[in-house]
XYZ file of C-alpha atoms in Angstrom:
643
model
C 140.056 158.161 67.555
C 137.307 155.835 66.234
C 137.815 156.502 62.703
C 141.826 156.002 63.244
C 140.774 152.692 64.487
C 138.620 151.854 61.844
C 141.034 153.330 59.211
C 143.559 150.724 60.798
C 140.981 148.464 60.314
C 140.744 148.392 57.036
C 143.786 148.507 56.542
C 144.537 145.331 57.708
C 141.836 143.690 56.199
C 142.737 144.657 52.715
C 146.336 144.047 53.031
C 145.592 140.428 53.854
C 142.862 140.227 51.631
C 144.971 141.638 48.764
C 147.911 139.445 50.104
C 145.548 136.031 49.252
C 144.015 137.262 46.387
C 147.697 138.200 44.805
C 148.712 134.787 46.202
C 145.587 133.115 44.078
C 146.741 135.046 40.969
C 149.885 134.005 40.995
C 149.014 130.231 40.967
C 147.168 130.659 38.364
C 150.281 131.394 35.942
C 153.090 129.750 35.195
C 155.222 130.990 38.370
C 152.973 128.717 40.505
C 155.867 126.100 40.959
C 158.219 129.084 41.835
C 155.637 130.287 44.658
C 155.238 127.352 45.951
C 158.936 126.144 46.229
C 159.795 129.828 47.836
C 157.089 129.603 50.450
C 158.479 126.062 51.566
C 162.026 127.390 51.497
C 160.847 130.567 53.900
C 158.465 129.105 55.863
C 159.988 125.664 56.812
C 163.634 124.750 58.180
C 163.655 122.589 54.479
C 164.722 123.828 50.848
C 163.462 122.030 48.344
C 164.612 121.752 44.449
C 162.540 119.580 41.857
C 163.546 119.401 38.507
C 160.285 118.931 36.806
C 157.037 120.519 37.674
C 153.834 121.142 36.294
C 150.848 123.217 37.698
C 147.071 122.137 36.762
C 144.784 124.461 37.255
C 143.130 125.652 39.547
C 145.301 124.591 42.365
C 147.099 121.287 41.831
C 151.007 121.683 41.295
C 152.917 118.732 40.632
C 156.370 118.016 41.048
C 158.984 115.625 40.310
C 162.211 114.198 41.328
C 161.752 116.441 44.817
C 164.644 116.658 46.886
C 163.989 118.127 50.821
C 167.569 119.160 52.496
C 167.667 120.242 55.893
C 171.141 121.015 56.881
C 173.273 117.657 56.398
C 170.776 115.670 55.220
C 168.011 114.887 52.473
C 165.036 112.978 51.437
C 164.462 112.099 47.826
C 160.639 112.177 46.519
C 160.284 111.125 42.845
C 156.832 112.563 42.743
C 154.831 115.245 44.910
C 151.879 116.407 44.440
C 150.216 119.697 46.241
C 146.874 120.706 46.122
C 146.241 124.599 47.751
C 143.100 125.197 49.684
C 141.076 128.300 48.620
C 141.870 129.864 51.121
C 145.945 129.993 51.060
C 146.212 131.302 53.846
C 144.557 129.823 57.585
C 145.480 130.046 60.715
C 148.494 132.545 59.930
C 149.676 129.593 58.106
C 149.844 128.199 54.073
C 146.996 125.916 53.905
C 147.196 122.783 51.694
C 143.476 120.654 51.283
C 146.235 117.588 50.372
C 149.702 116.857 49.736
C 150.683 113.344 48.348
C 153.973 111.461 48.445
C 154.233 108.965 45.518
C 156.717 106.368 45.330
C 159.287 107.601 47.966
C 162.036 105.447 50.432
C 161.853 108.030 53.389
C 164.075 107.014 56.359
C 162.358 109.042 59.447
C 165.425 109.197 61.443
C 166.632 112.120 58.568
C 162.841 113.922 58.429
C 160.943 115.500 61.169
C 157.346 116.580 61.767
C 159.029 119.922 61.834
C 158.593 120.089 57.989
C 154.600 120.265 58.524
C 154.537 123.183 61.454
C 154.347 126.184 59.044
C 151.453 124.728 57.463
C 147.662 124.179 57.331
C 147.572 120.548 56.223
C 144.010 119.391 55.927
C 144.968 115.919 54.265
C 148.310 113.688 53.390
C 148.693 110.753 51.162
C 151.121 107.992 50.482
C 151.157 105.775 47.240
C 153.843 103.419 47.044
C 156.000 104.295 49.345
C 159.201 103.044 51.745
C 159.259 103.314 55.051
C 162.262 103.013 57.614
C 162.007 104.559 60.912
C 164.640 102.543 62.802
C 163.106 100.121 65.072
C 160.739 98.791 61.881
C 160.136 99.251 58.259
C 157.235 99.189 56.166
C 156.972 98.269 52.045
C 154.765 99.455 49.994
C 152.934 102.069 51.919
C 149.505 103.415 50.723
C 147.811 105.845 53.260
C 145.343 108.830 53.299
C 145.887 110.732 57.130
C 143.035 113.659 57.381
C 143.794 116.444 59.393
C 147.765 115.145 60.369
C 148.595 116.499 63.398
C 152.475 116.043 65.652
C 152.527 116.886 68.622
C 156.115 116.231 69.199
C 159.096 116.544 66.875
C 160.273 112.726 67.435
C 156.566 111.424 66.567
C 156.665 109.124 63.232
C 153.410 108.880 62.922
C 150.599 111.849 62.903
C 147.620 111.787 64.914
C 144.566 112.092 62.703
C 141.543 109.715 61.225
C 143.797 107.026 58.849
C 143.093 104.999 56.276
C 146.181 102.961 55.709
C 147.392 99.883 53.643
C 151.125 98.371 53.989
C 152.435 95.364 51.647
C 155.205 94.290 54.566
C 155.625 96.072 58.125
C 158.635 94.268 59.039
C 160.056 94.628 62.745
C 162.485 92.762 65.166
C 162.472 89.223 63.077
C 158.392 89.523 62.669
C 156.342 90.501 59.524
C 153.416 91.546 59.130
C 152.132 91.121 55.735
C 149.154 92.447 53.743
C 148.309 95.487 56.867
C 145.226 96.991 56.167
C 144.170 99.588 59.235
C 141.213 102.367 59.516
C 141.625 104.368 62.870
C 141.170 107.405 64.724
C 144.392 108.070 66.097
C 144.653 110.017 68.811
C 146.964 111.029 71.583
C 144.364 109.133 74.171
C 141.415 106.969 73.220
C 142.638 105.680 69.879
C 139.964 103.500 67.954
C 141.092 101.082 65.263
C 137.822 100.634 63.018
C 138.939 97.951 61.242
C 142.432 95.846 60.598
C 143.467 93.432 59.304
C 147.219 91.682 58.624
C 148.870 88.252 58.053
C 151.471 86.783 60.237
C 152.927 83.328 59.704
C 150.278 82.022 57.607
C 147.773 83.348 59.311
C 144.608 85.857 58.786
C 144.315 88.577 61.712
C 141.089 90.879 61.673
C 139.278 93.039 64.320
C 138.935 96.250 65.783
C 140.389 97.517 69.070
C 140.096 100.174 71.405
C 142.192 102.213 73.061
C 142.468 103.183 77.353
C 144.795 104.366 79.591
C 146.148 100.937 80.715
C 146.155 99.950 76.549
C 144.477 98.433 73.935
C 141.237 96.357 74.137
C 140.481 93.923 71.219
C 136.912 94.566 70.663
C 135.948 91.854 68.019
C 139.365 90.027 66.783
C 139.764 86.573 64.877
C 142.797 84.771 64.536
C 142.267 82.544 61.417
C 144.391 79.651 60.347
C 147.303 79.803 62.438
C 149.949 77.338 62.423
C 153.240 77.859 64.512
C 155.905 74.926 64.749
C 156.428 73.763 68.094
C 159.776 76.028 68.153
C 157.842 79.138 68.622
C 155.297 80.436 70.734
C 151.977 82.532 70.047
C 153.195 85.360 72.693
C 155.595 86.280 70.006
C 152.268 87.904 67.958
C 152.245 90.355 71.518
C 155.468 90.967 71.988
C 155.391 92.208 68.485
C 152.187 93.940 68.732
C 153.409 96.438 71.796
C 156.606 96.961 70.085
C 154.385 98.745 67.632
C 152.897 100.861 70.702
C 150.077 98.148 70.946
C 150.229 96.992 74.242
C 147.261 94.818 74.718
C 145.296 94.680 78.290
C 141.643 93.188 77.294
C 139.879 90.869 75.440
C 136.372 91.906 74.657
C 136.184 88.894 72.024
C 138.619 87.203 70.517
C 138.122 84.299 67.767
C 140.573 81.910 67.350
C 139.796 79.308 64.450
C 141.624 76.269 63.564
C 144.731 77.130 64.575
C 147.887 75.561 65.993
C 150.120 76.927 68.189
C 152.121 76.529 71.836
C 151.052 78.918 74.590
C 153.695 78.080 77.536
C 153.634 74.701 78.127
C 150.465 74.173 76.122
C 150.293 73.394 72.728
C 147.289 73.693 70.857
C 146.292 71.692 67.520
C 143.415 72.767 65.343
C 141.888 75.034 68.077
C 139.033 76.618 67.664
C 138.670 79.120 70.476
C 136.399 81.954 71.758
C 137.285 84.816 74.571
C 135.295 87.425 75.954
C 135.991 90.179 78.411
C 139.051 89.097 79.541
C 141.843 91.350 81.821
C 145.279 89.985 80.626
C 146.918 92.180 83.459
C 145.082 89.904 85.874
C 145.027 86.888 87.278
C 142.420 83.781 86.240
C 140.675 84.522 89.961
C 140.549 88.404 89.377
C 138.693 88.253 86.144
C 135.349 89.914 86.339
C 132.170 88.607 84.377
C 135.051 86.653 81.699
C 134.137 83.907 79.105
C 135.880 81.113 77.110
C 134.933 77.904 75.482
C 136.985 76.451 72.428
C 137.072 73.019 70.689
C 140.335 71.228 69.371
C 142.204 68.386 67.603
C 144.281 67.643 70.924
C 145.744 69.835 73.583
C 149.204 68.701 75.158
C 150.276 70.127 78.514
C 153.953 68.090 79.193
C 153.430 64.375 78.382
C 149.200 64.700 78.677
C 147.628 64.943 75.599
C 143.417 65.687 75.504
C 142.054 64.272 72.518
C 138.725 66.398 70.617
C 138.511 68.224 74.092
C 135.365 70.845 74.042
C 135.206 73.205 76.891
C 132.478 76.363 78.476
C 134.182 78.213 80.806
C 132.937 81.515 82.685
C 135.292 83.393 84.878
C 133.485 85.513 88.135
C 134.355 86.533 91.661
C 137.184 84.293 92.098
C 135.593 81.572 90.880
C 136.078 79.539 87.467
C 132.495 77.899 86.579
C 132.952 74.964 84.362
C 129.780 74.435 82.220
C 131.156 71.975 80.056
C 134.287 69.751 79.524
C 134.347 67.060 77.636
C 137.759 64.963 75.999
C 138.872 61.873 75.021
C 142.084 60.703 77.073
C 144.486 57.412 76.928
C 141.746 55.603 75.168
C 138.686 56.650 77.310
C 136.530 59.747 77.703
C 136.663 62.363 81.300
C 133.336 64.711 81.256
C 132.969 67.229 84.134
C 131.540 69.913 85.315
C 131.400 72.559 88.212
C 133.023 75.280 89.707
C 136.421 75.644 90.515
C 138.610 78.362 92.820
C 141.773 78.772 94.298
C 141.373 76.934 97.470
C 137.911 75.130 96.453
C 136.659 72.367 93.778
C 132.573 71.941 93.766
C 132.223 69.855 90.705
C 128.582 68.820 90.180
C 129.703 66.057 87.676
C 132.408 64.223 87.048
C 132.937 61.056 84.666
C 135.785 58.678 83.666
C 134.926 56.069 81.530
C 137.172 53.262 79.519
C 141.084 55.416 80.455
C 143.553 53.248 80.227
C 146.412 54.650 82.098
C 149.666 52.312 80.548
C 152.666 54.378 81.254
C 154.274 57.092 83.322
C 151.922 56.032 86.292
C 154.230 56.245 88.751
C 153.484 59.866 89.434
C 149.710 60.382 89.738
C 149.397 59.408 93.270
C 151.945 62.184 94.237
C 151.059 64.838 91.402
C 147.467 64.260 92.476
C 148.369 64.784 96.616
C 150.337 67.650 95.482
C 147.469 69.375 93.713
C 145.029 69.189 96.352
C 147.059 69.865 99.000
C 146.412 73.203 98.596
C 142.740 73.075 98.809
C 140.137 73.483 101.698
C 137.497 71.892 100.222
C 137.475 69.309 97.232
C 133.141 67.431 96.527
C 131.607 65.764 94.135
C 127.866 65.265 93.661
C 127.937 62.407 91.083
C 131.147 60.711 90.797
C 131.053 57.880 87.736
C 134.414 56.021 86.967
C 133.663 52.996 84.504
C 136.452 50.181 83.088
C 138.976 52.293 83.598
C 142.816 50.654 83.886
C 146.054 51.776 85.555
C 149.251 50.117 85.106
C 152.614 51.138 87.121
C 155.444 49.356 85.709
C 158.259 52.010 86.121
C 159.565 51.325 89.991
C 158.761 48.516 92.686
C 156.012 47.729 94.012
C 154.568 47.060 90.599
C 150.958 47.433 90.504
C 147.523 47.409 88.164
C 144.305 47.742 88.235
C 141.896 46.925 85.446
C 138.002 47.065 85.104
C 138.418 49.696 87.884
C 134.410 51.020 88.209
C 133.461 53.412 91.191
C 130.320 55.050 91.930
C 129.465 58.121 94.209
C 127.105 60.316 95.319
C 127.125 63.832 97.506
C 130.757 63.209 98.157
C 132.986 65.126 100.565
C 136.559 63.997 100.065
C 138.339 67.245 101.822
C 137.127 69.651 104.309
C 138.901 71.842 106.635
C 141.977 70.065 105.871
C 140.528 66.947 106.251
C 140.753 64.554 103.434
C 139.083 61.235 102.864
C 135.512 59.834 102.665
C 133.758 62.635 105.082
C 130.243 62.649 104.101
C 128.698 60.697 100.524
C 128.271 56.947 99.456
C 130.746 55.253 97.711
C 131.260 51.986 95.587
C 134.446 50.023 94.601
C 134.819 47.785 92.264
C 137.655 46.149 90.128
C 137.576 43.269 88.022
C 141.497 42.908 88.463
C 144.370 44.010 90.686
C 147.348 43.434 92.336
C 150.234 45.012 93.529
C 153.410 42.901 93.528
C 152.233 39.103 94.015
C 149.318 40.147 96.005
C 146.677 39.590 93.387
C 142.638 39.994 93.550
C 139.962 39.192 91.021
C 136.340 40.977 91.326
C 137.551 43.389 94.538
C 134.331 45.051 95.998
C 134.406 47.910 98.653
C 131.451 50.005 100.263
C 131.565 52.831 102.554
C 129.149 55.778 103.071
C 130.064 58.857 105.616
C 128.308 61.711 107.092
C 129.635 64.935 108.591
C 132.904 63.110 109.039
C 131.519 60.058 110.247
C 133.080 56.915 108.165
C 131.386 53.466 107.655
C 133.421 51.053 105.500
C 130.385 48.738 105.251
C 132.117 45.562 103.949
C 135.477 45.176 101.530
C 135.594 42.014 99.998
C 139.004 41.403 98.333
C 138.986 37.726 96.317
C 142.536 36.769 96.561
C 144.336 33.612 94.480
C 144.020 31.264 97.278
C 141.700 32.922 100.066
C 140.038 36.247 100.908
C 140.231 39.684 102.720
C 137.263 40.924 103.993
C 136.759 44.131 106.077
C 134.649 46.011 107.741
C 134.995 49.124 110.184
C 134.037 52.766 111.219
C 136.004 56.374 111.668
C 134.581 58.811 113.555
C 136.523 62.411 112.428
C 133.782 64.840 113.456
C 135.112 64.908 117.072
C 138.519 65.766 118.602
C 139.508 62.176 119.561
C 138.638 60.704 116.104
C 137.450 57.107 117.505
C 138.087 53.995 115.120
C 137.298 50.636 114.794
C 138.437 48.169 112.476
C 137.843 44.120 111.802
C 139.756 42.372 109.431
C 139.449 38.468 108.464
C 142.295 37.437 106.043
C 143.120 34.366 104.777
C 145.610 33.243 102.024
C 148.257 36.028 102.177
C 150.759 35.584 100.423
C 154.493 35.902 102.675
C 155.935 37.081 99.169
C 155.566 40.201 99.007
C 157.717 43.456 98.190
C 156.446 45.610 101.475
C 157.924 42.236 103.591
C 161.134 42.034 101.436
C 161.698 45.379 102.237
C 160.933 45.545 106.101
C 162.580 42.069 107.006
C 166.351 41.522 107.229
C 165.021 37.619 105.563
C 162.436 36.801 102.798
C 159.190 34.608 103.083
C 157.683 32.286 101.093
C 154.075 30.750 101.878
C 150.698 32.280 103.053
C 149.671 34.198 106.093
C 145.635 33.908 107.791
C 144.870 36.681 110.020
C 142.435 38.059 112.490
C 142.388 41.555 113.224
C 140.116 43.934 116.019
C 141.247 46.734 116.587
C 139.995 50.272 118.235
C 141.351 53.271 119.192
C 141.401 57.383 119.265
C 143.304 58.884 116.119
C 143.242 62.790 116.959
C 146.765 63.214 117.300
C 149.695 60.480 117.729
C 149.373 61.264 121.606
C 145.799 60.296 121.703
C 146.343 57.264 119.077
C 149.789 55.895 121.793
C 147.459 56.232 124.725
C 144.163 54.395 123.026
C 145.489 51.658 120.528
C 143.759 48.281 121.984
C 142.571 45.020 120.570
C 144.229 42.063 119.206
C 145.906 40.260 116.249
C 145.780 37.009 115.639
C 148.455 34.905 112.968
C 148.768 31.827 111.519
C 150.976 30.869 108.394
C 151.117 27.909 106.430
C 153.575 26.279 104.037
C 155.752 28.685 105.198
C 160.191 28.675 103.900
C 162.770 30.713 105.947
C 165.733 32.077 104.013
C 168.210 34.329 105.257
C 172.108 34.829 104.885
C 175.450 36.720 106.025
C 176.348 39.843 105.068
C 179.276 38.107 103.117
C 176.943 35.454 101.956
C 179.001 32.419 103.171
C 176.502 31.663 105.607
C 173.102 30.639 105.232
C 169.973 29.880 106.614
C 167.176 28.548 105.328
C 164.238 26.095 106.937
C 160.375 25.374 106.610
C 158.953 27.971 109.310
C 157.205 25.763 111.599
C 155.501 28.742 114.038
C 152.114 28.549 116.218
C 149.537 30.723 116.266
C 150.976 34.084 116.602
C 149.017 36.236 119.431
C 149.704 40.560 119.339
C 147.739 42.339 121.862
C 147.079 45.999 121.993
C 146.302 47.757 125.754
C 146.376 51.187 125.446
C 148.852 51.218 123.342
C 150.905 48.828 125.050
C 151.910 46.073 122.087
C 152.833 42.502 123.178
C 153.398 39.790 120.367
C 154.025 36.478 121.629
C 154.053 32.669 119.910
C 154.502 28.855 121.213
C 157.458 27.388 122.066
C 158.258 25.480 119.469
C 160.965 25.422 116.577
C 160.700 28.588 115.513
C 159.411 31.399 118.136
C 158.547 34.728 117.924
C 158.576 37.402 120.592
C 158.419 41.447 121.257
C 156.935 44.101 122.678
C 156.471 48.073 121.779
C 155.153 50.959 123.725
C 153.564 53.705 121.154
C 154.596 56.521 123.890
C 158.028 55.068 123.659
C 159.001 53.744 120.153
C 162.221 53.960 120.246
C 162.343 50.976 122.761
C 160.441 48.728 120.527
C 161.960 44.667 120.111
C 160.658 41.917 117.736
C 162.938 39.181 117.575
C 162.403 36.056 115.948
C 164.380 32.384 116.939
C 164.518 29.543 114.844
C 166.871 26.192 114.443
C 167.926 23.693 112.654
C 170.358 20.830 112.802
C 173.419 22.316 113.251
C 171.964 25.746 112.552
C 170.351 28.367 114.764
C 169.075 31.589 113.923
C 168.426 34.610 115.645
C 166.591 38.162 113.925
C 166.215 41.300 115.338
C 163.311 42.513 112.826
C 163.329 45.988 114.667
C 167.094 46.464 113.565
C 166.993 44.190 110.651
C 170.020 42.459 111.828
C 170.406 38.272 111.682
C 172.731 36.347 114.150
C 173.738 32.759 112.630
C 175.115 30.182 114.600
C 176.862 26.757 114.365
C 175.495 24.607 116.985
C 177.150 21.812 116.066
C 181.171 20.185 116.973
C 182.548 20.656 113.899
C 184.495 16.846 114.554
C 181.669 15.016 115.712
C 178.980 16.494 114.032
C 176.883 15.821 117.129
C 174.685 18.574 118.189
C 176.140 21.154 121.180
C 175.623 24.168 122.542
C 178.048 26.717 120.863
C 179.459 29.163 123.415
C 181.470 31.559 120.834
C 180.431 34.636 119.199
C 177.597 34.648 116.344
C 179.158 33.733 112.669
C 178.030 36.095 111.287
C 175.789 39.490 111.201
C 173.258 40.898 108.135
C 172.069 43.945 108.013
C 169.657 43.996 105.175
């Protein structure tokens, strides 16, 4: 029995032995090109036909004009080159050490990796070849693949260690020009060892590695790009996982002067650097992440940043801002400090010579709307210097110019609190106004701590007098105290906020007295509390007012005393001399809706009453219209406005 096995044994040995070596023979001769062809034709679904061919020894055979069929369809090679291992035969297969395609248009859709399963390939190679394979093409094709392996018939390209060059890979509207790639291509963990490519002007180099959730770009630079502001830089992406390139990290990425948009940004001569960034996350979920970069200008809307220069790192939630520093609307912002969703620390922050000239009219509500969301919003040095604001596009018009303010440790919102809770603060402006109410070298100072407000003096230099103020806010308990004294003289009547809230206008100046106290928890607390007292006086004061149909007027010199409001608990009394023009009301802040303020004032002839509350005017004759001697009227009023 053992020397039957052996026998067998032996038998098998030397037929396969004496199979290669008669295989070896035969390429040395001239019937190489036949062998060759045959074994293709038997051992692959393809028959191929050349019509020149040419064997150099030992194992080389070259052929030209090549044509593969496979059932309906064909692919045309104008030159292929084989080169035989020496050992034909491997694996139960034909081995090949190389096999290389020269100057081919192959269309993938009509070949399949099906052509390579009956063979030992140990290396292919492309020189000047087409490629189309449906959802892109590539021109001018030069690749060496070692040890190509498919795993699936539908694959396009083989898995293996590639060294590849491509004149144009063109695909969905994009090309990439110039490709130059050496990677281990795998089915998992892929590593590109270097690449390179141009797109739209620009140079594109790195390496990249490859995970289950996609690609990470290990060391990448993006040099020179320049995109019109038509087109956007997540086009490069898109493209990129169209090629089965999805990427999900940044380990570093170089961007150098290069222009581009990126959503509503657009960049101009950036020069940028990223590191260990999660694009499938959110800014607040990156881990350990990095970025600084240095530009031209940066746009966002109608903002533009001027030679901004930025350190950001990105940790726990939290964006750490180590340096920013731009020119903006003719001045210069520097900050820094940490920032997160619900939370601004900054440590710095520094606005010096802005001039603010158009579009104003939403800061104060884009700036409310942005920290509205936030829980906590301070400021350990707080430097604003000459800066200038201008609001020209909606009444009230306003301005400020030579605007400086100074603070230190400052808490401006804490548990949704906002306002001056703990820090020192200083005002200044060498102009303002808003409407006709104008001020030259304004001056405020107020310091706060743990909620505890002290407006230490505001001293507001108006054209012909002076507001000065003075007062105290206690938020750190439930009831909120206040108390505020006010001394104003010279105000003008003029004013938009009167023009609005009167159903008459005003001309002349006001002088005031204010002292006033009160809890400010809740409205409940503020109806029940509000005490103190008001005192009024204006001078050089005109009276104009008019029908709704504007054929009756009214207008006088406002001759009014001393005009006394008191406060009790929220009980409001406002009361005046009799006189020829009186003034009289009365509100209770639990009930509002009750409130009256109604002004009387005559002339010859003329008498008019207005209910300020309900902004209506009552004008009467008080005159015999024969006569023209003065009498009580006992009709209805003229006339009504409701302004």
């Amino acid at each position: 029995m053992k020397k039957a096995l052996l026998l067998l044994a032996v038998l098998v040995v030397s037929t396969i032995t004496l199979s290669i070596v008669a295989l070896y023979a035969l390429m040395q001769t001239r019937y190489a090109p036949n062998v060759i062809t045959t074994l293709v034709d038997n051992l692959t679904p393809y028959k191929i036909t050349a019509t020149d061919s040419k064997y150099i020894p030992p194992l080389q055979l070259e052929l030209s004009n090549v044509e593969l069929q496979h059932g309906s369809s064909s692919v045309q090679l104008p030159k292929l080159n084989l080169w035989l291992s020496q050992l034909p035969w491997q694996n139960g297969k034909l081995s090949f050490d190389s096999i290389l395609i020269q100057g081919a248009s192959i269309n993938l859709d009509e070949l399949n990796s099906t052509l390579f399963d009956a063979m030992t390939l140990h290396q292919l190679a492309l020189k000047h070849v087409d490629i189309n394979a449906g959802k892109w093409s590539a021109r001018g094709v030069n690749a060496q693949i070692e040890s190509p392996l498919w795993s699936k018939a539908d694959q396009t390209l083989p898995f293996g260690d590639i060294q590849l060059s491509i004149e144009q890979l063109y695909m969905q509207g994009e090309a990439l020009n110039k490709v130059l790639v050496d990677a281990r291509y795998q089915e998992n963990n892929s590593t590109i060892f270097g690449s390179s490519f141009h797109w739209r002007g620009a140079t594109i180099s790195g390496q990249a590695e490859q995970y289950p959730q996609g690609w990470s770009l290990v060391n990448v630079t993006i040099d020179q790009l320049t995109l019109p502001q038509s087109s956007q830089i997540e086009q490069l992406s898109a493209t990129l996982h169209n090629l089965d390139l999805p990427i999900f990290h940044i380990n570093s990425l170089d961007i150098l002067s290069s222009s581009f948009n990126y959503g509503r940004w657009r960049f101009e001569h950036l020069d940028a650097s990223l590191e260990n960034l999660n694009l499938n996350q959110s800014t607040w979920q990156q881990q350990a992440g990095y970025a600084s970069f240095d530009a031209e200008s940066i746009r966002y809307g109608e903002l533009q940043l001027l030679s901004p220069t930025a350190q950001f790192a990105l940790d726990n939630h939290t964006l750490t801002i180590e340096e920013f520093d731009t020119d903006f609307k003719q001045g210069r912002i520097q900050l820094q400090g940490e920032v997160s969703p619900q939370a601004i620390a900054l440590s710095m922050l520094k606005i010096r010579g802005v001039k603010w000239l158009e579009q104003t009219a939403q800061i104060i509500p884009d700036l409310t709307a942005m920290l509205s969301t936030l829980d906590a919003l301070t400021i350990e040095q707080l430097e604003i210097d000459n800066t200038q604001l201008i609001q020209v596009e909606k009444k009230p018009y306003w301005q400020v110019s030579g605007l400086t303010v100074e603070g230190t440790d400052l808490t401006l919102i804490e548990q949704s609190k906002s306002g001056l809770l703990a820090g020192k603060l200083d005002v200044s402006a060498n102009i303002a106004n808003i409407d006709k109410l104008i001020t030259t070298q304004a001056h405020l100072t107020a310091h706060a701590t743990k909620q505890k407000l002290v407006l230490e003096r505001a001293f507001i230099p108006l054209e012909q007098g002076y507001i000065e103020a003075s007062g105290y806010w206690d938020r750190a308990t439930l009831s909120s105290p206040w108390v505020l004294t006010l001394h104003a003289d010279g105000l003008p009547l003029e004013h938009y906020f009167i023009e609005q809230n009167l159903p008459f206008s005003l001309s002349g100046l006001a002088e005031i007295d204010v002292r006033l106290n009160g809890l400010s928890g809740d409205y409940s607390m503020l109806s029940h509390s509000l005490s103190g007292a008001v005192t009024g006086n204006i001078h050089h004061a005109t009276l104009e007012a008019s029908s709704v149909d504007g054929e009756t007027s009214f207008s006088q010199a406002l001759a009014i005393g001393p005009i006394e409001i008191t406060a009790d608990r929220g009980r409001i009394t406002l009361t005046s001399p009799d006189g020829q023009s009186q003034l009289a009301g009365g509100v209770d802040l639990t009930k509002p809706q009750f409130a009256t303020l109604l002004l009387k004032s005559q002339q010859e002839c003329v008498e008019l009453w207005s209910d300020m509350i309900n902004g209506a005017n009552v004008i009467k004759q008080t005159c015999s219209n024969k006569s023209g001697s003065q009498a009580t009227s006992q009709t209805e009023p003229e006339s009504i406005s409701n302004d």
